[in-house]
Every structure is written in C-alpha cells, then in structure tokens.
CSV table of C-alpha atoms (C1' of nucleotides) in Angstrom, one decimal:
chain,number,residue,atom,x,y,z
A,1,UNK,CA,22.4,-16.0,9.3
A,2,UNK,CA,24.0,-13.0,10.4
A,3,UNK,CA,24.6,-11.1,14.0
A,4,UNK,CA,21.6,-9.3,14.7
A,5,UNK,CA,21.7,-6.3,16.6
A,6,UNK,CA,20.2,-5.9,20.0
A,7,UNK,CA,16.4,-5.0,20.6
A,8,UNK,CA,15.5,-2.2,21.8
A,9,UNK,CA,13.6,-3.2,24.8
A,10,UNK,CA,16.8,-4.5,26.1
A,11,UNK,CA,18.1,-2.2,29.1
A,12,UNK,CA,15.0,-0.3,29.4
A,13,UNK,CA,15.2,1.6,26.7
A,14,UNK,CA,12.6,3.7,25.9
A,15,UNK,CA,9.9,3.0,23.1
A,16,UNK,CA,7.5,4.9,20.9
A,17,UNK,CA,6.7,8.3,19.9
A,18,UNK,CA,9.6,10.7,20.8
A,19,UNK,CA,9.1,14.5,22.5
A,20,UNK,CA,10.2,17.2,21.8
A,21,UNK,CA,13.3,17.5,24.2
A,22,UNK,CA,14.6,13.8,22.5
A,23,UNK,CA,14.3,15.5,19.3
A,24,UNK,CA,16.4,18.1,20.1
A,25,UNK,CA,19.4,15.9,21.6
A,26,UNK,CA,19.4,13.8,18.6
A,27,UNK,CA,19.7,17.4,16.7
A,28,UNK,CA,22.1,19.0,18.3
A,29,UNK,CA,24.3,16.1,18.7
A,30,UNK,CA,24.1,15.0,15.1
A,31,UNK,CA,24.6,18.7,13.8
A,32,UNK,CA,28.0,19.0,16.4
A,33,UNK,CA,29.0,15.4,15.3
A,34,UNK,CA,27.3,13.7,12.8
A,35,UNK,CA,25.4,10.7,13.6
A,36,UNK,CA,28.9,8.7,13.4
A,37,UNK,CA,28.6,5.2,14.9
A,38,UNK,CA,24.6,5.2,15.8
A,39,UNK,CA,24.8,2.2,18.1
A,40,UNK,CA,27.4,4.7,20.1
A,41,UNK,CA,25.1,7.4,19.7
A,42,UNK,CA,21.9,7.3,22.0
A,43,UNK,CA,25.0,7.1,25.0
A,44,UNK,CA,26.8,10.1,23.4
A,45,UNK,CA,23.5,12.2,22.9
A,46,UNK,CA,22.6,11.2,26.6
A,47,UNK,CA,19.4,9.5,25.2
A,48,UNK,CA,17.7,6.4,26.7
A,49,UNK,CA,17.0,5.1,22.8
A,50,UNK,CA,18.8,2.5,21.1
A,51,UNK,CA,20.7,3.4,17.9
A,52,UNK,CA,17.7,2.0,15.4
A,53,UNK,CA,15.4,3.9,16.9
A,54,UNK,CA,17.6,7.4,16.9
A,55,UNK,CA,18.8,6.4,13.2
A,56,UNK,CA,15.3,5.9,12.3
A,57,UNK,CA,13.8,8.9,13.6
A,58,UNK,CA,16.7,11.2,12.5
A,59,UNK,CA,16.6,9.7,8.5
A,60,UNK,CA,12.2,10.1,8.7
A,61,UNK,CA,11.8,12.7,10.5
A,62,UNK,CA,14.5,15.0,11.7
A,63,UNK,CA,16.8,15.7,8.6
A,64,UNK,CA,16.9,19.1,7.3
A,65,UNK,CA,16.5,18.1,3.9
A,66,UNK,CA,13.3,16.6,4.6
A,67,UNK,CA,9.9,17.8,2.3
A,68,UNK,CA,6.4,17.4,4.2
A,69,UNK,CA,3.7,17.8,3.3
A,70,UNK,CA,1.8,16.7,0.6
A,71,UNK,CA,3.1,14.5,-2.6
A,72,UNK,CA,2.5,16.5,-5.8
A,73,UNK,CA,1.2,15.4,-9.2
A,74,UNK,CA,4.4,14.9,-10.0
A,75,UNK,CA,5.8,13.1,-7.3
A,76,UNK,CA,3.3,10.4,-7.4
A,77,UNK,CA,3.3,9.8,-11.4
A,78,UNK,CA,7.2,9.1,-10.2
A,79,UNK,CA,6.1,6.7,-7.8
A,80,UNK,CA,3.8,5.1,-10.0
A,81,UNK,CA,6.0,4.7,-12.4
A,82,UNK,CA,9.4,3.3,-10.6
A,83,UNK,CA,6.7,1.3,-8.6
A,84,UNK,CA,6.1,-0.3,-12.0
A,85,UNK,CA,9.7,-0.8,-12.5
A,86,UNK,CA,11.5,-1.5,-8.9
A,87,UNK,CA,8.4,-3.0,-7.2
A,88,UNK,CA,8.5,-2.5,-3.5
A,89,UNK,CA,11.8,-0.9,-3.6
A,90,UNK,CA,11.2,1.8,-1.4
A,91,UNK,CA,14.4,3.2,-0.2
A,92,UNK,CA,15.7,2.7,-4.6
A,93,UNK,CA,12.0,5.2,-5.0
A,94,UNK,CA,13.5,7.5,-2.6
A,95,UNK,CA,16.3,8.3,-4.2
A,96,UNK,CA,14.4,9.7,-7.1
A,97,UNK,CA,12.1,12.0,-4.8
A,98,UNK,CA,14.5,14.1,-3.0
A,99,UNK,CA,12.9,15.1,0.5
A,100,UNK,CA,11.1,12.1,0.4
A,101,UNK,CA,11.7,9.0,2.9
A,102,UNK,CA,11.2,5.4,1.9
A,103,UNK,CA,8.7,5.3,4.9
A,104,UNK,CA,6.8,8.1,3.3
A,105,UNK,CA,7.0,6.5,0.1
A,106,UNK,CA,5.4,3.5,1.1
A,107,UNK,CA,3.2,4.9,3.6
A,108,UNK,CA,1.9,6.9,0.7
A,109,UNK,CA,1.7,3.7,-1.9
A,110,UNK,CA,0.0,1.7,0.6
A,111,UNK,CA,-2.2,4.2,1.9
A,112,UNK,CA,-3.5,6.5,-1.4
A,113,UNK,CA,-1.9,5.2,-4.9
A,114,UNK,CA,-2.5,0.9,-4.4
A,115,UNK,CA,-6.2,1.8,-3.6
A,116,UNK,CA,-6.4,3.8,-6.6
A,117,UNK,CA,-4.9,1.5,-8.8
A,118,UNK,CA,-7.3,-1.1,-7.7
A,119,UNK,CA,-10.2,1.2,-7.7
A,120,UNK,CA,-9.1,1.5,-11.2
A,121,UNK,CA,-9.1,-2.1,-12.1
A,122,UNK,CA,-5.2,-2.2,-12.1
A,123,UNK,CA,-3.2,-4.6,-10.1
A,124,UNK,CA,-1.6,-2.4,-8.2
A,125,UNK,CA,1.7,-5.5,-7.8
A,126,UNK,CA,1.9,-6.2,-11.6
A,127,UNK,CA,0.3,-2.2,-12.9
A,128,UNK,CA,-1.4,-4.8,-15.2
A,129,UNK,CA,-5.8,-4.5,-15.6
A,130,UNK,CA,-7.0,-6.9,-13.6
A,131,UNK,CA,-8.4,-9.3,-16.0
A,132,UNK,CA,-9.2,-11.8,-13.2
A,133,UNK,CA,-11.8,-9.3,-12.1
A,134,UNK,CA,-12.9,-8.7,-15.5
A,135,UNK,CA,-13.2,-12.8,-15.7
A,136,UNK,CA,-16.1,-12.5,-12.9
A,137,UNK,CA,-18.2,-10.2,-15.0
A,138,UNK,CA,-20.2,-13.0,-16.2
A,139,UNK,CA,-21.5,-14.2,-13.3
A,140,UNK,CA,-22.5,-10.7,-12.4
A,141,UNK,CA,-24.2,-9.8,-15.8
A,142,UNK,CA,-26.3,-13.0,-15.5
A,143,UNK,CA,-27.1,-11.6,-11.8
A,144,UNK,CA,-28.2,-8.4,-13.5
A,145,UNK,CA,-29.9,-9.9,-16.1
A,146,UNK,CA,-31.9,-12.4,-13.8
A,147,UNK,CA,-32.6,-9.4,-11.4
A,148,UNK,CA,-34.3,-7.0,-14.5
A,149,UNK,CA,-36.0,-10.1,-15.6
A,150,UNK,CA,-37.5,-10.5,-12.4
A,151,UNK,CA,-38.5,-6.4,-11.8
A,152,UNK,CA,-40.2,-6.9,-15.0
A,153,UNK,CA,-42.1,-9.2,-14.0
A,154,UNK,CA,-42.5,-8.9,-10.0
A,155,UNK,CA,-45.8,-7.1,-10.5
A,156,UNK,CA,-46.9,-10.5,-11.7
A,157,UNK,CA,-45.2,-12.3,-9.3
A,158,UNK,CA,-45.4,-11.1,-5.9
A,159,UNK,CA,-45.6,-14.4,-4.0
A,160,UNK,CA,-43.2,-16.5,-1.6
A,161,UNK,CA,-42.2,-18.7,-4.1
A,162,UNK,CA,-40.6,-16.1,-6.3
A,163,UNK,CA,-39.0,-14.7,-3.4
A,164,UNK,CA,-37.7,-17.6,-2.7
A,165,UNK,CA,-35.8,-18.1,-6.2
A,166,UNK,CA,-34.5,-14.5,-6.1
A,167,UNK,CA,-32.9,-15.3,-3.2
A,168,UNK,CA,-31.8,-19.1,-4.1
A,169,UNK,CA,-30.3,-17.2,-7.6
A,170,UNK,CA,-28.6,-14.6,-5.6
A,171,UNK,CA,-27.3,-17.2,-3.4
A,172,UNK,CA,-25.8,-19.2,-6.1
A,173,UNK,CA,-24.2,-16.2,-8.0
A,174,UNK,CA,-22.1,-14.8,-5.1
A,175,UNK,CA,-21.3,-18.6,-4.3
A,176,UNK,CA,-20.0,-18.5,-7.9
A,177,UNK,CA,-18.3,-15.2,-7.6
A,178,UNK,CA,-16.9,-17.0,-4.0
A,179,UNK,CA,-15.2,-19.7,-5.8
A,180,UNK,CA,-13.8,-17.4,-8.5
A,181,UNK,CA,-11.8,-15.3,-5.9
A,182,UNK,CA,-10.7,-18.7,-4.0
A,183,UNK,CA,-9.3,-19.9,-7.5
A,184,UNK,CA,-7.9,-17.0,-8.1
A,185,UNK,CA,-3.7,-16.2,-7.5
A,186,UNK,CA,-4.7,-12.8,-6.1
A,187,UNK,CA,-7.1,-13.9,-3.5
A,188,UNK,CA,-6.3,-11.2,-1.1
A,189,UNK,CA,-6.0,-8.6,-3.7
A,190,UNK,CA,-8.8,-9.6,-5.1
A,191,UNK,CA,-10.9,-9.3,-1.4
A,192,UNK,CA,-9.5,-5.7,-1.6
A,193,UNK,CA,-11.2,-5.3,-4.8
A,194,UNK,CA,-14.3,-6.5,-3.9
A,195,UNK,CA,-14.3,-4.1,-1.0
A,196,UNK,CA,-13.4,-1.2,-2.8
A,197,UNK,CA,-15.4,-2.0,-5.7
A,198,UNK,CA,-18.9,-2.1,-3.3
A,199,UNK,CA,-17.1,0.5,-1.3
A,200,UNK,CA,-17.8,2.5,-4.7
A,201,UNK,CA,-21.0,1.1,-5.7
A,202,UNK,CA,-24.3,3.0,-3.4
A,203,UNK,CA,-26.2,0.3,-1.4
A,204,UNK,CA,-23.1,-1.7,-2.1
A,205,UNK,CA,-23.5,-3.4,1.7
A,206,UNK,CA,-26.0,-6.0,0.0
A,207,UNK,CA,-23.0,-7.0,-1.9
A,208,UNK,CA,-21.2,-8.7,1.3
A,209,UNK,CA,-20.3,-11.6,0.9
A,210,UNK,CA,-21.5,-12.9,4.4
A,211,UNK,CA,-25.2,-12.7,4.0
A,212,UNK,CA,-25.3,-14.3,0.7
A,213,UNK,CA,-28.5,-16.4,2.2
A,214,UNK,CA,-30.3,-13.9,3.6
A,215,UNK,CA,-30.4,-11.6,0.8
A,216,UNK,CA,-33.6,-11.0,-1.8
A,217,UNK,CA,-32.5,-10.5,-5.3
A,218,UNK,CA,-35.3,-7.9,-5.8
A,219,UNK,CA,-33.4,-5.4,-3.5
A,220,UNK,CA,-29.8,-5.6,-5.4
A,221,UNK,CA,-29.3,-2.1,-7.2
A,222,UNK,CA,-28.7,-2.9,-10.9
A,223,UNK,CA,-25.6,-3.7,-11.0
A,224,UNK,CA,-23.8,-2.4,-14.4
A,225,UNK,CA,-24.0,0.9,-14.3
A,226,UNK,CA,-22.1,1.0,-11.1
A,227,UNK,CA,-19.6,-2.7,-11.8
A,228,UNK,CA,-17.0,-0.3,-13.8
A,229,UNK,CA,-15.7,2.1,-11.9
A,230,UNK,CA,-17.2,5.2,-12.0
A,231,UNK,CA,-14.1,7.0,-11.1
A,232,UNK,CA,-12.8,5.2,-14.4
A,233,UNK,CA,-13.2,7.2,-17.3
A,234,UNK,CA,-15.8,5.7,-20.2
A,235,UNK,CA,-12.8,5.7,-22.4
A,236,UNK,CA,-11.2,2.6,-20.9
A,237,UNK,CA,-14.6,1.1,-19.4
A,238,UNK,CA,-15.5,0.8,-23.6
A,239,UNK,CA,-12.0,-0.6,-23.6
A,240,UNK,CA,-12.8,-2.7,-21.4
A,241,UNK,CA,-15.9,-4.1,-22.6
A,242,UNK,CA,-14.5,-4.6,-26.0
A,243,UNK,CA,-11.1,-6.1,-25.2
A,244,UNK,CA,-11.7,-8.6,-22.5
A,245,UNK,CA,-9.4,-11.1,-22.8
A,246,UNK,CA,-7.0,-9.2,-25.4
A,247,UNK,CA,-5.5,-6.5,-23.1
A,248,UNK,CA,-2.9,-5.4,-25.4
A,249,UNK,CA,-4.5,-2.9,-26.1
A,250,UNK,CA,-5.9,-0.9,-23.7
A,251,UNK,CA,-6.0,2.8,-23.6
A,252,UNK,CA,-7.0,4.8,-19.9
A,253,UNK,CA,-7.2,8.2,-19.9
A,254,UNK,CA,-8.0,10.1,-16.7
A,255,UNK,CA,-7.9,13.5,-17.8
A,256,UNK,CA,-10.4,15.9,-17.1
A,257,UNK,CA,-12.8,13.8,-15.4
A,258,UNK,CA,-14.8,14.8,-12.0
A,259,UNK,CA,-12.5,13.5,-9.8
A,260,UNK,CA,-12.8,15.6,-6.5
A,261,UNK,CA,-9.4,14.7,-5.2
A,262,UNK,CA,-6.2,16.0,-6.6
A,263,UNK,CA,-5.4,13.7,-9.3
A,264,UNK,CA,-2.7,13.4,-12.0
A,265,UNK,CA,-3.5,12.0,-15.3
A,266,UNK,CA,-3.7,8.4,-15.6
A,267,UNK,CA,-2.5,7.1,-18.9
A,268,UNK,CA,-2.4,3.6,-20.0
A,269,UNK,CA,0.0,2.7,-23.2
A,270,UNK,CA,-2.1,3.0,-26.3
A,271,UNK,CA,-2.2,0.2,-28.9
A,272,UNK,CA,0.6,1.5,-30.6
A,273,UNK,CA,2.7,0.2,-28.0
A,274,UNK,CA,3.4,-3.3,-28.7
A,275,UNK,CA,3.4,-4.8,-25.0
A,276,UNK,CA,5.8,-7.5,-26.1
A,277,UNK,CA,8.6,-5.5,-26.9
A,278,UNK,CA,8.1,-3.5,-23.2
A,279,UNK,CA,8.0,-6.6,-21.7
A,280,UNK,CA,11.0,-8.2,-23.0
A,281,UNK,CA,13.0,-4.9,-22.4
A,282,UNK,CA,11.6,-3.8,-18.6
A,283,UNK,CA,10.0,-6.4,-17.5
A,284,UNK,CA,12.4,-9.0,-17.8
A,285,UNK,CA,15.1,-6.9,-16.8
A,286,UNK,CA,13.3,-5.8,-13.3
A,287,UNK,CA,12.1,-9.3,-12.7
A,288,UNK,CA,15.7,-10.2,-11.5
A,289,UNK,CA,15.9,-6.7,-9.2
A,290,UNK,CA,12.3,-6.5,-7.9
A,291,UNK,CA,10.9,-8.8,-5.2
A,292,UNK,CA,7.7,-9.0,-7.0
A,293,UNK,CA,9.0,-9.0,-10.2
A,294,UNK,CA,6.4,-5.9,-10.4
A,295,UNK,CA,6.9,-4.6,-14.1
A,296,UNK,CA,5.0,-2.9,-16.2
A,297,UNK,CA,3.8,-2.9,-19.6
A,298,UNK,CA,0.8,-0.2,-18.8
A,299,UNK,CA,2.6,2.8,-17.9
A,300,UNK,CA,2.9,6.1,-19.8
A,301,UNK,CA,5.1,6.4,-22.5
A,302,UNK,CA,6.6,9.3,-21.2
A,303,UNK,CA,7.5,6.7,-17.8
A,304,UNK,CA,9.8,4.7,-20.3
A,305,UNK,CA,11.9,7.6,-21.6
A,306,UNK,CA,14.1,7.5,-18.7
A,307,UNK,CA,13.7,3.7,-17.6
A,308,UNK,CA,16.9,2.3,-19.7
A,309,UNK,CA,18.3,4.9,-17.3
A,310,UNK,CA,16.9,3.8,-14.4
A,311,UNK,CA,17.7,0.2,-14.8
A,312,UNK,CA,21.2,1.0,-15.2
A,313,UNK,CA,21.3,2.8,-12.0
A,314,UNK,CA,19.6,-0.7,-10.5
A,315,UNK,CA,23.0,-2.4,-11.8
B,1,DA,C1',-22.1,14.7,24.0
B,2,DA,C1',-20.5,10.2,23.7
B,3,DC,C1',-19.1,6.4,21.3
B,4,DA,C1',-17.5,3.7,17.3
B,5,DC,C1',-15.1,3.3,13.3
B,6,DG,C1',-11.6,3.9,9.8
B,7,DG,C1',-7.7,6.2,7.7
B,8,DG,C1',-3.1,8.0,8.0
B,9,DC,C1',1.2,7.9,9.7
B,10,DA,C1',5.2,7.4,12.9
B,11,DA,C1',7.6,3.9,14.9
B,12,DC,C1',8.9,-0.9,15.7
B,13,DC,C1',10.4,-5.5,14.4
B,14,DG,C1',12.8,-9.0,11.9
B,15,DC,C1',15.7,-10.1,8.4
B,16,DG,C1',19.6,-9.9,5.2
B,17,DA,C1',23.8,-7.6,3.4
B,18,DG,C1',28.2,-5.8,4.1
B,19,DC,C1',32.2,-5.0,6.7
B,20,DC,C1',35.6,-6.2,10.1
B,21,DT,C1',38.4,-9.3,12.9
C,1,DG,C1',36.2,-19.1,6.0
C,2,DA,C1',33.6,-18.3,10.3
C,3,DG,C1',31.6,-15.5,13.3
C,4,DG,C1',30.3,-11.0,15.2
C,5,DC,C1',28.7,-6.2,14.6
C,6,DT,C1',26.3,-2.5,12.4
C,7,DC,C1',23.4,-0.7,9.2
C,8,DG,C1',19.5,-0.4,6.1
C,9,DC,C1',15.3,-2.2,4.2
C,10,DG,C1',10.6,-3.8,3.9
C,11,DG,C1',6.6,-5.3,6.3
C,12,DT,C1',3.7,-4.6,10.1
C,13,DT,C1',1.8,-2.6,14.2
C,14,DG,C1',-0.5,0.6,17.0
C,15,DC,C1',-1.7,5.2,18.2
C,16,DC,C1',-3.9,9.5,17.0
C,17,DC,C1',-7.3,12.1,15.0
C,18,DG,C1',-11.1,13.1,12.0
C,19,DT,C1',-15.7,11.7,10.7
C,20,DG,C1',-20.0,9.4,11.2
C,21,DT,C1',-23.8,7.7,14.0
DNA sequence: AACACGGGCAACCGCGAGCCT
DNA sequence: GAGGCTCGCGGTTGCCCGTGT
C-alpha cells in the first residue's frame, strides 16, 4: 500500500480533547493563513498536535460554517434517505446538509436513526423490513399460545410437574429462537433487535437469552401485544401480519402517532410502487458506489424525486 | 450521597486514494 | 512504474455527563 503518515504519538505530541487556548491558535492561524499544508501547520500555529488531529478538529468542530445543535425533521428524512442510497457514505451525506460534518452525521445515524429503524422492524443496512425477524414469529406465537393455554388452566394445575414443562417449553422456544439468529446473515443486527425489541417490551428482562433454563413460562408477559413494536403504527403492524413473506407491499405510516420524541413522518412506499422497477433503477446503480450496497426500495416517494440527481452527482 | 450504568459525542486510528518526484 | 507524502474517510474508542438505584 501507500505511505502512511506519521502517528501522532510520535514526538510527544499531545493527544485528546483540546482547550480552549489550542482552539484559539488553530483559529487564528487558519483565519491569517488558511490551513495550507496541515502536516506544516501544528509547527506554524506553535501547537504540539500533529496535522490529523488540528485538520480534524478544525473541519468538526472549529469552522465557522458549522450548525450545532440539534438535526431537524428535515435534516434526518435527508439522512435517511441518502443513507438508503450511498450507504455509509458519510462525508458524500455531508455534502447535502450544509453545517453538518460527516462525524456528526454518523454519530447521529449510529447513535438515534439505526436504533429507530430497527425499533421499527427496518434493517437499518438494507432500509428493507426485517423479514428475518418476522421469520421468528412462529416460534414466539407457539410460546404465547402454550403460555395462555397453560394460565387457563394453572388453577388446575399447580404442581411441580407442570412447572416443570413451562419451563422445559420455554427452554426449547428460546433455544429455537437461538438457532434462528445463529442461522441468520444478520446475526449481530439481529442481537441488536432482540435487545431493543425487549428493551421495548415491559418485563422484557425474562426475555434474556442467558437464563433460558431458569425461567418459568407462567411468569412471561403475553407476548403479542407487545412483539410489534408499539412505537410502530397499527397501519404497518396489520401490514405486517398480512404480508409476511410478500413484502412488496408494505405501507408504514408514522404520522400522528404518540411518539414523545421529535419525530418526522415515517413513510414506507405504498403498493403502487412496484419495488422491482426501484430496485433495478437505485439499487443496482448504488450497489457499485456503496460499501454495503445499502439501497432502498422502502423509502418515500418523495426521497426518489431527486435521487436520478443524486446518483449523478455519485458519478 | 455515593455508586453504577448507559448514551452521546469528540477524538483517534488505520486504511486507501491521489498527487508528486 | 515505483515509492513517498499528504489528505480524507469510515470505523472505533474512550471520556463525560445524565439518570437510575
């Protein structure tokens, strides 16, 4: 490979998070100079950095065209949807959000908008439903099931030995649900799922997966009313339920629901979008620019009227 | 009041691309 | 064309602070 520059531990240099008087001599020098050669420029400014570090603090947090403070509705259905399009392409997101550094792009993506995706059953690498998910619904249906049949009957059956198969059944479905994830190509994404979906779900802690043993079937809450989201409006949970295994034509609509945080609509394609057709025109084409060939079919419509656009500015 | 924990964010690290000699 | 230098990008780390116990 290439040279690679110098680390910068060599020669002392000082690490971490900078005051207020290195802030300033990085300003002032960079207003007098401009940041010219920034290997050159820690000696120039008479600062014990090296020139990542100065270049780095400058471009993410020093410019003068730099926004803080929160991302707005609109900024993040921007994100969402060249997410969709460039994948991981932070610094090519940037450029679309002006005031906005790649760093706080994905510090923002990685922080709020991937858990929301997933908390919305949406993989937040492909924007696609997670249908792998979906796939496991079985399993904990027939845990439900198994656990109402039991209540109904506990009254009658109160000894050790029904215990016993609560616990045994309980056992065997997250066993099940154990060797779904492992088979699964999303395995970590998936984990994250898991987590936020009994993150979501009250009493979800007798969901771990570590006790699986020790746990009595008799104190699982029921789990369906809580397995959709509940942050995920009944529009796209009935879509759900009716189009497992056909996702083509999903509809999500976030609008107007009791979410407490300050949300932006959420807007799947509606059927009349044949997913095909997107996928042949975006996805293909951002499959050869993105890392992750992260392309969407499952954006809003109103994401794809300037995407021809953006793909040209990809080229 | 003290401690533990988790989330958010600034900063660092390693790699690859582009330019120059 | 090979090798060196610089810059920029994306992933990761670790600190700080707010919140819960």
């Amino acid at each position: 490979m290439m040279g690679r520059s110098a680390s910068c531990d060599e020669n002392g240099l000082k690490k971490g998070p900078w005051t207020p008087q290195e802030d300033q001599k990085l300003v002032q020098y960079i207003e007098r100079h401009g940041h010219g050669s920034w290997r050159a420029l820690p000696k120039l400014a008479d600062l014990n950095r090296c020139g990542k570090s100065c270049r780095l603090r400058w471009t993410n947090y020093l410019r003068p065209d730099i926004k803080r403070g929160k991302f707005s509705q609109e900024e993040e259905s921007t994100i969402l949807h060249l997410h969709s399009i460039l994948g991981n392409k932070w610094s090519a997101i940037a450029t679309h959000l002006p005031g906005r550094t790649d760093n706080e792009i994905k510090n923002f993506w990685n922080t709020h908008l991937k858990k929301k995706l997933i908390q919305m059953g949406i993989d937040p690498t492909t924007h696609q439903p997670r249908i792998d998910i979906f796939a496991s619904l079985p399993q904990l249906i027939a845990l439900a099931s198994l656990k109402d049949l039991l209540e109904s009957t506990t009254h009658l059956i109160l000894d050790d030995q029904a215990l016993r198969l609560q616990a045994e059944a309980a056992r065997l479905a997250k066993l099940q649900y154990l060797q779904l994830l492992g088979q699964s190509p999303n395995g970590i994404a998936d984990m994250e799922a898991l987590n936020l979906i009994s993150s979501s779900v009250p009493n979800s802690s007798q969901f771990s997966l570590g006790d699986a043993t020790s746990q009595q079937l008799h104190q699982y809450p029921t789990p369906l009313p809580h397995l959709l989201d509940p942050q995920v409006p009944s529009s796209f949970q009935t879509s759900v339920n009716s189009e497992i295994g056909n996702c083509s034509s999903f509809t999500m609509l976030r609008q107007g629901d009791n979410q407490t945080e300050n949300s932006s609509s959420w807007i799947l394609p509606s059927p009349n979008i044949p997913p095909t057709a997107i996928d042949t025109s975006l996805c293909n084409a951002s499959s050869s620019s993105s890392n992750n060939g992260a392309a969407s079919p499952y954006w809003p419509e109103l994401y794809f009227d300037n995407s021809i656009n953006i793909m040209h500015e990809i080229s």
